[in-house]
Amino acid sequence: MRPLIDRYIDAYNRIDVDAMLLTLHPDIVFENISGGTLNVHVQGIAEFERLARSTQPLFSTRRQIITAYSEVGDTATAHILFDGTFAMDLPNGVRAGQSICMPGRSEFRIHDGLLIYIADHSD
């Protein structure tokens, strides 16, 4: 699983949506969970692409670094350190040029050699 996950994260870090899509199963499920609350749930590659393209302009740079990795059964868990620099002012008061750095973890599942499930968790 790790080489496929590394390809996905590399594309994510380059903000290359087309390359991200190449790692995904057509029935991909993506979830973002923050503080135990499900904030985003998309299903299918078209919905994932819309989400990824809509968030593309938010960051001038972004990076996920895997700090720990494990596989149990059909699930891989990557502990992630995320950092990014905002490219635009946001309604919540965040200003262009501000940076963010936070830990989290991502869970991945693969089907037919492609990522079929990604869940990003943060506190």
PDB file of C-alpha atoms in Angstrom, residues 27-122:
ATOM      1  CA  ASP A  27     -15.786   4.692  -6.039  1.00  0.00           C
ATOM      2  CA  ILE A  28     -13.436   6.615  -3.703  1.00  0.00           C
ATOM      3  CA  VAL A  29     -14.870   7.740  -0.362  1.00  0.00           C
ATOM      4  CA  PHE A  30     -13.119  10.702   1.249  1.00  0.00           C
ATOM      5  CA  GLU A  31     -13.868  11.958   4.739  1.00  0.00           C
ATOM      6  CA  ASN A  32     -12.447  14.780   6.820  1.00  0.00           C
ATOM      7  CA  ILE A  33     -12.977  14.407  10.563  1.00  0.00           C
ATOM      8  CA  SER A  34     -11.955  17.209  12.918  1.00  0.00           C
ATOM      9  CA  GLY A  35     -12.293  16.886  16.678  1.00  0.00           C
ATOM     10  CA  GLY A  36     -14.419  13.766  16.200  1.00  0.00           C
ATOM     11  CA  THR A  37     -16.894  15.564  13.905  1.00  0.00           C
ATOM     12  CA  LEU A  38     -17.359  14.568  10.270  1.00  0.00           C
ATOM     13  CA  ASN A  39     -16.923  17.808   8.295  1.00  0.00           C
ATOM     14  CA  VAL A  40     -16.619  16.498   4.752  1.00  0.00           C
ATOM     15  CA  HIS A  41     -17.876  13.343   3.070  1.00  0.00           C
ATOM     16  CA  VAL A  42     -17.608  12.839  -0.671  1.00  0.00           C
ATOM     17  CA  GLN A  43     -18.186   9.678  -2.655  1.00  0.00           C
ATOM     18  CA  GLY A  44     -17.052   8.956  -6.176  1.00  0.00           C
ATOM     19  CA  ILE A  45     -14.176  10.316  -8.187  1.00  0.00           C
ATOM     20  CA  ALA A  46     -16.218  13.195  -9.682  1.00  0.00           C
ATOM     21  CA  GLU A  47     -17.167  14.509  -6.221  1.00  0.00           C
ATOM     22  CA  PHE A  48     -13.578  14.093  -5.014  1.00  0.00           C
ATOM     23  CA  GLU A  49     -12.298  16.002  -8.034  1.00  0.00           C
ATOM     24  CA  ARG A  50     -14.758  18.874  -7.420  1.00  0.00           C
ATOM     25  CA  LEU A  51     -13.649  19.092  -3.792  1.00  0.00           C
ATOM     26  CA  ALA A  52      -9.938  18.922  -4.641  1.00  0.00           C
ATOM     27  CA  ARG A  53     -10.214  21.570  -7.365  1.00  0.00           C
ATOM     28  CA  SER A  54     -12.295  23.862  -5.133  1.00  0.00           C
ATOM     29  CA  THR A  55      -9.625  23.794  -2.412  1.00  0.00           C
ATOM     30  CA  GLN A  56      -6.665  24.130  -4.817  1.00  0.00           C
ATOM     31  CA  PRO A  57      -6.485  27.958  -4.538  1.00  0.00           C
ATOM     32  CA  LEU A  58      -6.519  28.005  -0.704  1.00  0.00           C
ATOM     33  CA  PHE A  59      -2.815  27.272  -0.250  1.00  0.00           C
ATOM     34  CA  SER A  60       0.258  28.615  -2.002  1.00  0.00           C
ATOM     35  CA  THR A  61       2.148  25.670  -0.514  1.00  0.00           C
ATOM     36  CA  ARG A  62       1.017  22.651   1.443  1.00  0.00           C
ATOM     37  CA  ARG A  63       2.747  19.544   2.636  1.00  0.00           C
ATOM     38  CA  GLN A  64       1.875  16.331   4.401  1.00  0.00           C
ATOM     39  CA  ILE A  65       4.799  14.495   5.981  1.00  0.00           C
ATOM     40  CA  ILE A  66       4.316  10.918   7.165  1.00  0.00           C
ATOM     41  CA  THR A  67       5.789  10.676  10.674  1.00  0.00           C
ATOM     42  CA  ALA A  68       4.638   7.087  11.390  1.00  0.00           C
ATOM     43  CA  TYR A  69       3.033   4.390   9.257  1.00  0.00           C
ATOM     44  CA  SER A  70       1.350   1.057   9.899  1.00  0.00           C
ATOM     45  CA  GLU A  71      -0.820  -1.479   8.111  1.00  0.00           C
ATOM     46  CA  VAL A  72      -3.357  -3.738   9.792  1.00  0.00           C
ATOM     47  CA  GLY A  73      -5.457  -5.925   7.539  1.00  0.00           C
ATOM     48  CA  ASP A  74      -6.777  -3.853   4.654  1.00  0.00           C
ATOM     49  CA  THR A  75      -6.204  -0.479   6.372  1.00  0.00           C
ATOM     50  CA  ALA A  76      -3.071   1.651   6.392  1.00  0.00           C
ATOM     51  CA  THR A  77      -2.701   4.449   8.932  1.00  0.00           C
ATOM     52  CA  ALA A  78      -0.290   7.311   8.371  1.00  0.00           C
ATOM     53  CA  HIS A  79       0.403   9.789  11.136  1.00  0.00           C
ATOM     54  CA  ILE A  80       0.791  13.085   9.354  1.00  0.00           C
ATOM     55  CA  LEU A  81       2.309  16.463  10.047  1.00  0.00           C
ATOM     56  CA  PHE A  82       0.546  19.012   7.847  1.00  0.00           C
ATOM     57  CA  ASP A  83       1.909  22.439   7.110  1.00  0.00           C
ATOM     58  CA  GLY A  84       0.749  25.009   4.626  1.00  0.00           C
ATOM     59  CA  THR A  85       0.721  28.677   3.724  1.00  0.00           C
ATOM     60  CA  PHE A  86      -2.593  30.297   2.862  1.00  0.00           C
ATOM     61  CA  ALA A  87      -2.794  31.919  -0.563  1.00  0.00           C
ATOM     62  CA  MET A  88      -5.850  34.064   0.185  1.00  0.00           C
ATOM     63  CA  ASP A  89      -7.693  35.822   2.959  1.00  0.00           C
ATOM     64  CA  LEU A  90     -10.482  33.716   4.478  1.00  0.00           C
ATOM     65  CA  PRO A  91     -13.754  34.852   6.084  1.00  0.00           C
ATOM     66  CA  ASN A  92     -12.635  33.458   9.473  1.00  0.00           C
ATOM     67  CA  GLY A  93      -9.835  36.035   9.739  1.00  0.00           C
ATOM     68  CA  VAL A  94      -6.975  33.971   8.317  1.00  0.00           C
ATOM     69  CA  ARG A  95      -4.851  36.148   6.049  1.00  0.00           C
ATOM     70  CA  ALA A  96      -2.893  35.314   2.902  1.00  0.00           C
ATOM     71  CA  GLY A  97       0.671  34.426   3.830  1.00  0.00           C
ATOM     72  CA  GLN A  98      -0.255  32.970   7.238  1.00  0.00           C
ATOM     73  CA  SER A  99       1.035  29.473   7.927  1.00  0.00           C
ATOM     74  CA  ILE A 100      -0.584  26.525   9.645  1.00  0.00           C
ATOM     75  CA  CYS A 101       1.067  23.448  11.114  1.00  0.00           C
ATOM     76  CA  MET A 102      -0.847  20.618  12.733  1.00  0.00           C
ATOM     77  CA  PRO A 103      -0.591  16.899  13.381  1.00  0.00           C
ATOM     78  CA  GLY A 104      -3.189  14.394  12.273  1.00  0.00           C
ATOM     79  CA  ARG A 105      -3.607  10.970  10.806  1.00  0.00           C
ATOM     80  CA  SER A 106      -4.991   9.521   7.622  1.00  0.00           C
ATOM     81  CA  GLU A 107      -6.530   6.119   7.070  1.00  0.00           C
ATOM     82  CA  PHE A 108      -6.349   4.502   3.659  1.00  0.00           C
ATOM     83  CA  ARG A 109      -7.932   1.438   2.058  1.00  0.00           C
ATOM     84  CA  ILE A 110      -7.171   0.017  -1.371  1.00  0.00           C
ATOM     85  CA  HIS A 111      -9.364  -1.870  -3.827  1.00  0.00           C
ATOM     86  CA  ASP A 112      -8.241  -3.121  -7.252  1.00  0.00           C
ATOM     87  CA  GLY A 113      -4.854  -1.463  -6.746  1.00  0.00           C
ATOM     88  CA  LEU A 114      -6.276   2.032  -6.141  1.00  0.00           C
ATOM     89  CA  LEU A 115      -7.253   4.071  -3.084  1.00  0.00           C
ATOM     90  CA  ILE A 116     -10.934   3.503  -2.343  1.00  0.00           C
ATOM     91  CA  TYR A 117     -11.120   5.149   1.099  1.00  0.00           C
ATOM     92  CA  ILE A 118      -9.265   8.083   2.637  1.00  0.00           C
ATOM     93  CA  ALA A 119     -10.160   9.575   6.026  1.00  0.00           C
ATOM     94  CA  ASP A 120      -8.206  12.565   7.304  1.00  0.00           C
ATOM     95  CA  HIS A 121      -8.418  13.029  11.095  1.00  0.00           C
ATOM     96  CA  SER A 122      -7.324  16.095  13.055  1.00  0.00           C
TER      97      SER A 122
END
